Tab-separated table of C-alpha atoms and ligand atoms in Angstrom:
chain	number	residue	atom	x	y	z
A	1	UNK	CA	185.116	10.161	71.766
A	2	UNK	CA	182.859	11.047	68.905
A	3	UNK	CA	184.157	8.708	66.234
A	4	UNK	CA	182.378	5.437	65.514
A	5	UNK	CA	179.168	6.383	67.262
A	6	UNK	CA	177.459	4.978	64.208
A	7	UNK	CA	176.891	1.263	64.841
A	8	UNK	CA	176.751	0.397	61.129
A	9	UNK	CA	180.011	-0.189	59.314
A	10	UNK	CA	179.983	-0.791	55.589
A	11	UNK	CA	183.492	-1.369	54.270
A	12	UNK	CA	184.560	0.861	51.387
A	13	UNK	CA	186.026	-2.089	49.477
A	14	UNK	CA	182.580	-3.727	49.383
A	15	UNK	CA	181.293	-0.782	47.419
A	16	UNK	CA	184.001	0.001	44.869
A	17	UNK	CA	185.107	3.437	43.740
A	18	UNK	CA	182.353	4.287	41.265
A	19	UNK	CA	179.498	3.275	43.547
A	20	UNK	CA	181.160	5.187	46.366
A	21	UNK	CA	181.415	8.395	44.327
A	22	UNK	CA	177.830	8.022	43.134
A	23	UNK	CA	176.647	7.299	46.678
A	24	UNK	CA	178.353	10.333	48.157
A	25	UNK	CA	177.596	12.820	45.414
A	26	UNK	CA	174.056	12.091	44.192
A	27	UNK	CA	172.676	14.543	46.785
A	28	UNK	CA	174.353	17.601	45.280
A	29	UNK	CA	172.109	20.063	43.455
A	30	UNK	CA	173.215	22.622	40.899
A	31	UNK	CA	172.002	26.178	41.573
A	32	UNK	CA	174.263	28.530	39.669
A	33	UNK	CA	173.581	29.540	36.086
A	34	UNK	CA	177.319	29.480	35.461
A	35	UNK	CA	177.446	25.714	36.171
A	36	UNK	CA	176.687	24.046	32.836
A	37	UNK	CA	177.714	20.541	33.907
A	38	UNK	CA	178.518	19.249	37.390
A	39	UNK	CA	179.642	15.823	38.607
A	40	UNK	CA	179.626	12.851	36.212
A	41	UNK	CA	181.847	13.619	33.250
A	42	UNK	CA	185.624	13.873	32.948
A	43	UNK	CA	185.448	17.540	33.887
A	44	UNK	CA	182.831	20.061	34.988
A	45	UNK	CA	181.768	22.802	32.556
A	46	UNK	CA	181.405	26.404	33.736
A	47	UNK	CA	180.536	29.442	31.619
A	48	UNK	CA	182.752	32.447	32.147
A	49	UNK	CA	180.915	35.391	33.688
A	50	UNK	CA	181.851	38.909	32.501
A	51	UNK	CA	183.727	39.122	35.767
A	52	UNK	CA	187.013	38.116	37.292
A	53	UNK	CA	187.162	34.502	38.418
A	54	UNK	CA	188.969	33.675	41.672
A	55	UNK	CA	190.266	30.173	42.423
A	56	UNK	CA	191.680	28.891	45.711
A	57	UNK	CA	192.615	25.508	47.256
A	58	UNK	CA	193.235	24.285	50.780
A	59	UNK	CA	194.271	20.835	51.966
A	60	UNK	CA	193.368	19.458	55.387
A	61	UNK	CA	195.414	16.521	56.678
A	62	UNK	CA	194.424	14.274	59.579
A	63	UNK	CA	196.872	14.650	62.458
A	64	UNK	CA	198.083	18.024	61.171
A	65	UNK	CA	194.909	20.082	60.747
A	66	UNK	CA	192.344	17.991	62.594
A	67	UNK	CA	192.077	15.242	65.189
A	68	UNK	CA	189.169	12.859	64.687
A	69	UNK	CA	189.057	11.964	68.366
A	70	UNK	CA	187.137	15.165	69.028
A	71	UNK	CA	186.114	16.511	65.629
A	72	UNK	CA	182.865	14.961	64.378
A	73	UNK	CA	183.165	14.147	60.652
A	74	UNK	CA	180.116	16.196	59.791
A	75	UNK	CA	181.743	19.258	61.334
A	76	UNK	CA	184.973	18.477	59.535
A	77	UNK	CA	183.186	18.459	56.171
A	78	UNK	CA	181.533	21.757	56.983
A	79	UNK	CA	184.775	23.338	58.176
A	80	UNK	CA	186.732	22.136	55.130
A	81	UNK	CA	184.296	24.070	52.939
A	82	UNK	CA	184.446	27.167	55.203
A	83	UNK	CA	188.239	27.313	55.108
A	84	UNK	CA	188.067	27.617	51.314
A	85	UNK	CA	185.110	29.985	51.078
A	86	UNK	CA	186.860	32.274	53.543
A	87	UNK	CA	189.657	32.773	50.990
A	88	UNK	CA	187.129	33.604	48.266
A	89	UNK	CA	185.411	36.196	50.482
A	90	UNK	CA	188.803	37.678	51.373
A	91	UNK	CA	189.068	38.680	47.674
A	92	UNK	CA	185.678	40.446	48.050
A	93	UNK	CA	184.241	37.784	45.713
A	94	UNK	CA	181.132	35.577	45.724
A	95	UNK	CA	181.771	31.832	45.914
A	96	UNK	CA	179.987	29.834	43.193
A	97	UNK	CA	181.482	26.331	42.888
A	98	UNK	CA	183.710	23.925	44.785
A	99	UNK	CA	185.425	20.625	43.998
A	100	UNK	CA	186.116	18.119	46.774
A	101	UNK	CA	188.952	15.586	46.708
A	102	UNK	CA	189.471	13.000	49.381
A	103	UNK	CA	192.111	10.394	50.144
A	104	UNK	CA	190.824	7.861	52.613
A	105	UNK	CA	192.126	4.661	54.214
A	106	UNK	CA	189.925	1.584	54.581
A	107	UNK	CA	189.770	2.094	58.332
A	108	UNK	CA	186.908	4.472	57.492
A	109	UNK	CA	183.548	2.825	56.874
A	110	UNK	CA	181.115	4.218	54.327
A	111	UNK	CA	179.036	5.665	57.171
A	112	UNK	CA	181.948	7.893	58.184
A	113	UNK	CA	182.198	9.331	54.671
A	114	UNK	CA	178.434	9.847	54.639
A	115	UNK	CA	178.851	12.019	57.731
A	116	UNK	CA	181.693	13.965	56.117
A	117	UNK	CA	179.608	14.555	52.992
A	118	UNK	CA	176.557	15.556	55.045
A	119	UNK	CA	178.683	18.398	56.430
A	120	UNK	CA	179.930	19.342	52.962
A	121	UNK	CA	176.365	19.299	51.612
A	122	UNK	CA	175.079	21.486	54.469
A	123	UNK	CA	177.832	24.040	53.907
A	124	UNK	CA	177.318	24.059	50.130
A	125	UNK	CA	173.560	24.545	50.556
A	126	UNK	CA	173.775	27.310	53.173
A	127	UNK	CA	176.518	29.208	51.342
A	128	UNK	CA	174.993	28.549	47.923
A	129	UNK	CA	177.895	26.912	46.124
A	130	UNK	CA	177.618	24.077	43.585
A	131	UNK	CA	179.737	20.965	44.200
A	132	UNK	CA	180.892	20.286	40.637
A	133	UNK	CA	183.545	17.597	40.947
A	134	UNK	CA	186.417	16.105	42.838
A	135	UNK	CA	188.489	12.999	43.146
A	136	UNK	CA	188.424	9.942	45.370
A	137	UNK	CA	191.490	7.896	46.140
A	138	UNK	CA	192.898	5.673	48.839
A	139	UNK	CA	195.371	6.639	51.523
A	140	UNK	CA	197.640	4.337	53.501
A	141	UNK	CA	197.107	6.175	56.753
A	142	UNK	CA	194.798	9.041	57.529
A	143	UNK	CA	192.157	11.132	55.868
A	144	UNK	CA	193.067	13.994	53.541
A	145	UNK	CA	190.552	16.485	52.183
A	146	UNK	CA	191.407	18.979	49.491
A	147	UNK	CA	188.803	21.492	48.383
A	148	UNK	CA	189.065	23.976	45.541
A	149	UNK	CA	186.694	26.930	45.559
A	150	UNK	CA	185.780	29.090	42.579
A	151	UNK	CA	184.206	32.521	42.844
A	152	UNK	CA	183.413	35.599	40.830
A	153	UNK	CA	183.768	39.322	41.371
A	154	UNK	CA	183.368	42.383	39.186
A	155	UNK	CA	186.808	43.421	37.925
A	156	UNK	CA	186.822	46.752	39.782
A	157	UNK	CA	185.703	45.204	43.100
A	158	UNK	CA	188.545	42.724	43.614
A	159	UNK	CA	190.446	43.394	46.826
A	160	UNK	CA	194.017	42.127	47.123
A	161	UNK	CA	196.448	42.034	50.026
A	162	UNK	CA	198.584	44.675	48.413
A	163	UNK	CA	196.470	47.864	48.387
A	164	UNK	CA	196.860	49.302	51.930
A	165	UNK	CA	198.017	52.964	52.107
A	166	UNK	CA	199.396	55.052	55.004
A	167	UNK	CA	196.559	56.549	57.135
A	168	UNK	CA	194.118	53.768	56.195
A	169	UNK	CA	192.206	52.239	59.099
A	170	UNK	CA	192.949	48.640	60.069
A	171	UNK	CA	189.592	46.898	60.559
A	172	UNK	CA	188.700	43.387	61.719
A	173	UNK	CA	185.355	41.555	61.709
A	174	UNK	CA	183.852	39.615	64.641
A	175	UNK	CA	186.098	38.681	67.539
A	176	UNK	CA	189.397	36.827	67.826
A	177	UNK	CA	190.980	33.972	69.755
A	178	UNK	CA	187.828	31.878	70.166
A	179	UNK	CA	188.793	29.026	67.843
A	180	UNK	CA	192.169	28.562	69.539
A	181	UNK	CA	190.721	28.569	73.064
A	182	UNK	CA	188.009	26.137	71.913
A	183	UNK	CA	190.791	23.813	70.771
A	184	UNK	CA	192.539	24.116	74.165
A	185	UNK	CA	189.325	23.067	75.909
A	186	UNK	CA	188.776	20.117	73.527
A	187	UNK	CA	192.372	18.944	73.952
A	188	UNK	CA	192.084	19.136	77.727
A	189	UNK	CA	188.879	17.075	77.642
A	190	UNK	CA	190.577	14.515	75.392
A	191	UNK	CA	193.289	14.009	78.037
A	192	UNK	CA	190.664	13.647	80.767
A	193	UNK	CA	188.810	11.127	78.600
A	194	UNK	CA	191.997	9.061	78.074
A	195	UNK	CA	192.374	8.684	81.837
A	196	UNK	CA	188.693	8.067	82.502
A	197	UNK	CA	186.518	7.161	79.505
A	198	UNK	CA	183.443	7.217	81.766
A	199	UNK	CA	183.911	10.923	82.293
A	200	UNK	CA	181.559	12.824	79.983
A	201	UNK	CA	182.912	16.318	79.340
A	202	UNK	CA	180.777	19.254	80.430
A	203	UNK	CA	181.360	21.875	77.770
A	204	UNK	CA	178.401	24.102	78.655
A	205	UNK	CA	180.689	26.910	79.862
A	206	UNK	CA	182.553	26.864	76.564
A	207	UNK	CA	179.829	26.597	73.922
A	208	UNK	CA	180.829	29.690	71.980
A	209	UNK	CA	184.540	28.933	71.730
A	210	UNK	CA	184.044	25.210	71.016
A	211	UNK	CA	181.673	26.189	68.215
A	212	UNK	CA	184.251	28.659	66.881
A	213	UNK	CA	186.703	25.738	66.649
A	214	UNK	CA	184.371	23.023	65.347
A	215	UNK	CA	181.939	25.014	63.242
A	216	UNK	CA	183.502	28.210	61.931
A	217	UNK	CA	181.463	30.373	59.556
A	218	UNK	CA	183.153	32.097	56.607
A	219	UNK	CA	182.183	35.785	56.417
A	220	UNK	CA	180.008	35.823	53.298
A	221	UNK	CA	177.828	38.332	55.171
A	222	UNK	CA	180.708	40.814	55.322
A	223	UNK	CA	181.179	40.855	51.538
A	224	UNK	CA	177.448	41.634	51.286
A	225	UNK	CA	177.669	44.230	54.058
A	226	UNK	CA	180.566	46.053	52.391
A	227	UNK	CA	178.601	46.158	49.146
A	228	UNK	CA	175.602	47.588	51.009
A	229	UNK	CA	177.709	50.187	52.818
A	230	UNK	CA	179.428	51.038	49.527
A	231	UNK	CA	182.817	50.451	51.047
A	232	UNK	CA	185.609	48.866	49.034
A	233	UNK	CA	188.503	47.957	51.351
A	234	UNK	CA	191.955	48.952	50.081
A	235	UNK	CA	193.298	45.524	51.069
A	236	UNK	CA	191.897	42.380	52.681
A	237	UNK	CA	192.947	38.930	53.977
A	238	UNK	CA	191.205	36.225	55.984
A	239	UNK	CA	192.477	35.298	59.425
A	240	UNK	CA	193.474	31.658	59.244
A	241	UNK	CA	196.838	31.749	61.006
A	242	UNK	CA	196.384	34.495	63.607
A	243	UNK	CA	196.077	38.278	63.560
A	244	UNK	CA	199.789	39.058	63.742
A	245	UNK	CA	200.855	36.907	60.808
A	246	UNK	CA	197.961	38.231	58.678
A	247	UNK	CA	198.887	41.834	59.546
A	248	UNK	CA	202.453	41.092	58.487
A	249	UNK	CA	201.214	39.674	55.148
A	250	UNK	CA	199.115	42.782	54.473
A	251	UNK	CA	201.883	45.201	55.424
A	252	UNK	CA	204.638	43.407	53.511
A	253	UNK	CA	202.536	43.038	50.370
A	254	UNK	CA	201.355	46.658	50.580
A	255	UNK	CA	204.781	47.973	51.617
A	256	UNK	CA	203.418	49.844	54.653
A	257	UNK	CA	203.740	49.778	58.442
A	258	UNK	CA	201.060	49.585	61.132
A	259	UNK	CA	200.166	50.679	64.660
A	260	UNK	CA	197.844	48.087	66.210
A	261	UNK	CA	196.099	48.998	69.483
A	262	UNK	CA	195.891	46.219	72.055
A	263	UNK	CA	192.846	47.733	73.753
A	264	UNK	CA	190.893	47.725	70.467
A	265	UNK	CA	191.265	44.006	69.692
A	266	UNK	CA	187.739	42.499	69.918
A	267	UNK	CA	187.483	39.570	72.378
A	268	UNK	CA	184.418	37.610	73.416
A	269	UNK	CA	183.900	37.420	77.223
A	270	UNK	CA	184.184	33.609	76.978
A	271	UNK	CA	187.648	33.979	75.419
A	272	UNK	CA	188.692	36.294	78.264
A	273	UNK	CA	187.370	34.009	81.002
A	274	UNK	CA	188.848	30.854	79.420
A	275	UNK	CA	192.227	32.587	79.010
A	276	UNK	CA	192.105	33.451	82.717
A	277	UNK	CA	191.286	29.847	83.558
A	278	UNK	CA	194.179	28.550	81.427
A	279	UNK	CA	196.406	31.346	82.695
A	280	UNK	CA	197.233	32.615	79.185
A	281	UNK	CA	197.291	36.210	78.007
A	282	UNK	CA	194.251	36.900	75.826
A	283	UNK	CA	196.114	39.358	73.570
A	284	UNK	CA	198.705	36.675	72.798
A	285	UNK	CA	195.869	34.325	71.857
A	286	UNK	CA	194.160	36.894	69.625
A	287	UNK	CA	197.484	37.638	67.910
A	288	UNK	CA	198.684	34.078	67.451
A	289	UNK	CA	195.675	31.800	67.843
A	290	UNK	CA	194.472	31.273	64.299
A	291	UNK	CA	191.486	29.530	62.701
A	292	UNK	CA	189.068	32.361	63.472
A	293	UNK	CA	188.217	32.872	59.763
A	294	UNK	CA	187.380	36.514	60.302
A	295	UNK	CA	188.330	39.138	57.706
A	296	UNK	CA	191.098	41.686	58.261
A	297	UNK	CA	190.990	44.714	55.980
A	298	UNK	CA	192.176	48.239	55.542
A	299	UNK	CA	189.787	51.004	54.589
A	300	UNK	CA	190.318	54.587	53.606
A	301	UNK	CA	189.653	57.237	56.346
A	302	UNK	CA	186.981	58.724	54.056
A	303	UNK	CA	184.898	55.584	54.547
A	304	UNK	CA	185.016	55.766	58.356
A	305	UNK	CA	181.542	57.343	58.735
A	306	UNK	CA	180.062	54.418	56.775
A	307	UNK	CA	181.491	51.737	59.070
A	308	UNK	CA	181.762	53.393	62.470
A	309	UNK	CA	178.386	52.332	63.880
A	310	UNK	CA	178.621	48.774	62.633
A	311	UNK	CA	178.924	46.112	65.352
A	312	UNK	CA	180.539	43.656	62.895
A	313	UNK	CA	183.519	45.899	62.200
A	314	UNK	CA	186.153	47.023	64.720
A	315	UNK	CA	188.845	49.569	63.977
A	316	UNK	CA	191.976	48.169	65.624
A	317	UNK	CA	194.755	50.350	64.231
A	318	UNK	CA	196.237	52.600	61.559
A	319	UNK	CA	198.445	52.008	58.555
A	320	UNK	CA	201.724	53.968	58.596
A	321	UNK	CA	204.687	54.479	56.272
A	322	UNK	CA	206.776	51.298	55.910
A	323	UNK	CA	209.750	52.931	57.696
A	324	UNK	CA	207.714	53.240	60.907
A	325	UNK	CA	207.550	49.425	61.122
A	326	UNK	CA	204.822	47.177	62.504
A	327	UNK	CA	203.962	47.697	66.167
A	328	UNK	CA	201.500	46.768	68.848
A	329	UNK	CA	200.646	49.680	71.154
A	330	UNK	CA	199.971	47.950	74.467
A	331	UNK	CA	197.476	48.995	77.154
A	332	UNK	CA	200.452	50.429	79.035
A	333	UNK	CA	201.187	52.508	75.900
A	334	UNK	CA	204.464	50.810	75.132
A	335	UNK	CA	205.337	49.926	71.545
A	336	UNK	CA	206.321	46.336	70.781
A	337	UNK	CA	207.179	44.958	67.328
A	338	UNK	CA	204.627	42.594	65.807
A	339	UNK	CA	206.190	39.221	65.046
A	340	UNK	CA	204.699	36.214	63.283
A	341	UNK	CA	204.275	33.312	65.599
A	342	UNK	CA	201.070	32.101	64.129
A	343	UNK	CA	201.901	28.927	62.358
A	344	UNK	CA	202.932	25.698	63.946
A	345	UNK	CA	202.472	23.001	61.321
A	346	UNK	CA	206.107	22.857	60.287
A	347	UNK	CA	207.691	24.162	63.437
A	348	UNK	CA	206.924	21.992	66.420
A	349	UNK	CA	208.919	24.204	68.787
A	350	UNK	CA	206.262	26.844	68.292
A	351	UNK	CA	203.410	24.697	69.499
A	352	UNK	CA	202.313	25.227	73.062
B	401	ADP	P1	188.088	10.414	36.366
B	401	ADP	O1	188.552	8.996	36.409
B	401	ADP	O2	187.773	10.947	35.016
B	401	ADP	O3	188.951	11.328	37.194
B	401	ADP	P2	186.294	9.915	38.521
B	401	ADP	O4	185.754	8.548	38.445
B	401	ADP	O5	187.388	10.207	39.478
B	401	ADP	O6	186.647	10.410	37.070
B	401	ADP	O7	185.096	10.907	38.877
B	401	ADP	C1	183.838	10.825	38.271
B	401	ADP	C2	183.068	12.083	38.543
B	401	ADP	O8	182.843	12.215	39.922
B	401	ADP	C3	183.802	13.350	38.113
B	401	ADP	O9	182.823	14.281	37.711
B	401	ADP	C4	184.466	13.808	39.386
B	401	ADP	O10	184.663	15.212	39.355
B	401	ADP	C5	183.443	13.393	40.440
B	401	ADP	N1	184.051	13.044	41.733
B	401	ADP	C6	184.960	12.072	41.977
B	401	ADP	N2	185.261	12.011	43.299
B	401	ADP	C7	184.524	12.969	43.900
B	401	ADP	C8	184.392	13.412	45.236
B	401	ADP	N3	185.099	12.862	46.250
B	401	ADP	N4	183.546	14.442	45.510
B	401	ADP	C9	182.861	15.020	44.495
B	401	ADP	N5	182.918	14.644	43.221
B	401	ADP	C10	183.747	13.622	42.902
B	402	MG	MG1	189.309	11.196	39.190
């Protein structure tokens, strides 16, 4: 639908690797003092801050993580950066640099890569990270993007997955399930389009959830907010695979249990109405949907007064002793075990 809107097609082989790299990367500006040398040499040079450095990588593969029939390349570039920054923020760190590696087949014209890099550039500018390197290679089939993000955090401010303690509050940012329901809408429209290419989709009822899918925002603002509120979470993780699998990660790595309250899970009205339309349970979507890139954290009860009035932070449960297990307390006040069903890349039987 959205691919190949650009009438111009310059073949990558016309350009050659070095010209291509130069063409795509000349726009990047260096802003951080810690970046001594960016793109252009065999390696970038960074000066170590008197802080801890965090490093994280994510790979996005066409056909597994994205479908170019409804994801505009500019959005894909932006999202690829967000996915990585989200992991940096989940350590309570500030992102400073990224590297971008791509494998691309010659079915992509230069103009397509320009779009991809426009999205990367926008994300890097808005989130203030320097693009300091990468690699460019060919692929026999689809597009692969691998981004590495580097960040810094004062040693005593790092937050790991492993610090949750019994009686801590379980807190989540924003609202959940939107990205997954946005994907359901886009996939439905793709099917309609296959049958009738003249049919232009009307997505006006779904703007919020489609945006959550196509243009997620990593929660840099939350790291700043926590600093302002003088709250250091006891543990934290970003929600890439769905609330239930992230809760399980936190609990296992902290050796604790949890009571999660169904009626406290934050849902946008558009998620609720779209779930009704698709006849799916909205709690199931919030638990298993994934790709929301919100932050899930535990905070000490002492810090409750500092966060309780904040609209960005919802208390959704309590940490318990490990022996109590991990449970969802439903609206009907029954207790059901929390199970991971969040990830479908390797297990096709899980996909809906
Ligand atoms: P080398 O052969 O030493 O790996 P390259 O020719 O691959 O060098 O890269 C030249 C410079 O361009 C390096 O600084 C590298 O980090 C950067 N670079 C290469 N590909 C990309 C890319 N896709 N995005 C950003 N920077 C890139
Ligand atoms: Mg290289």
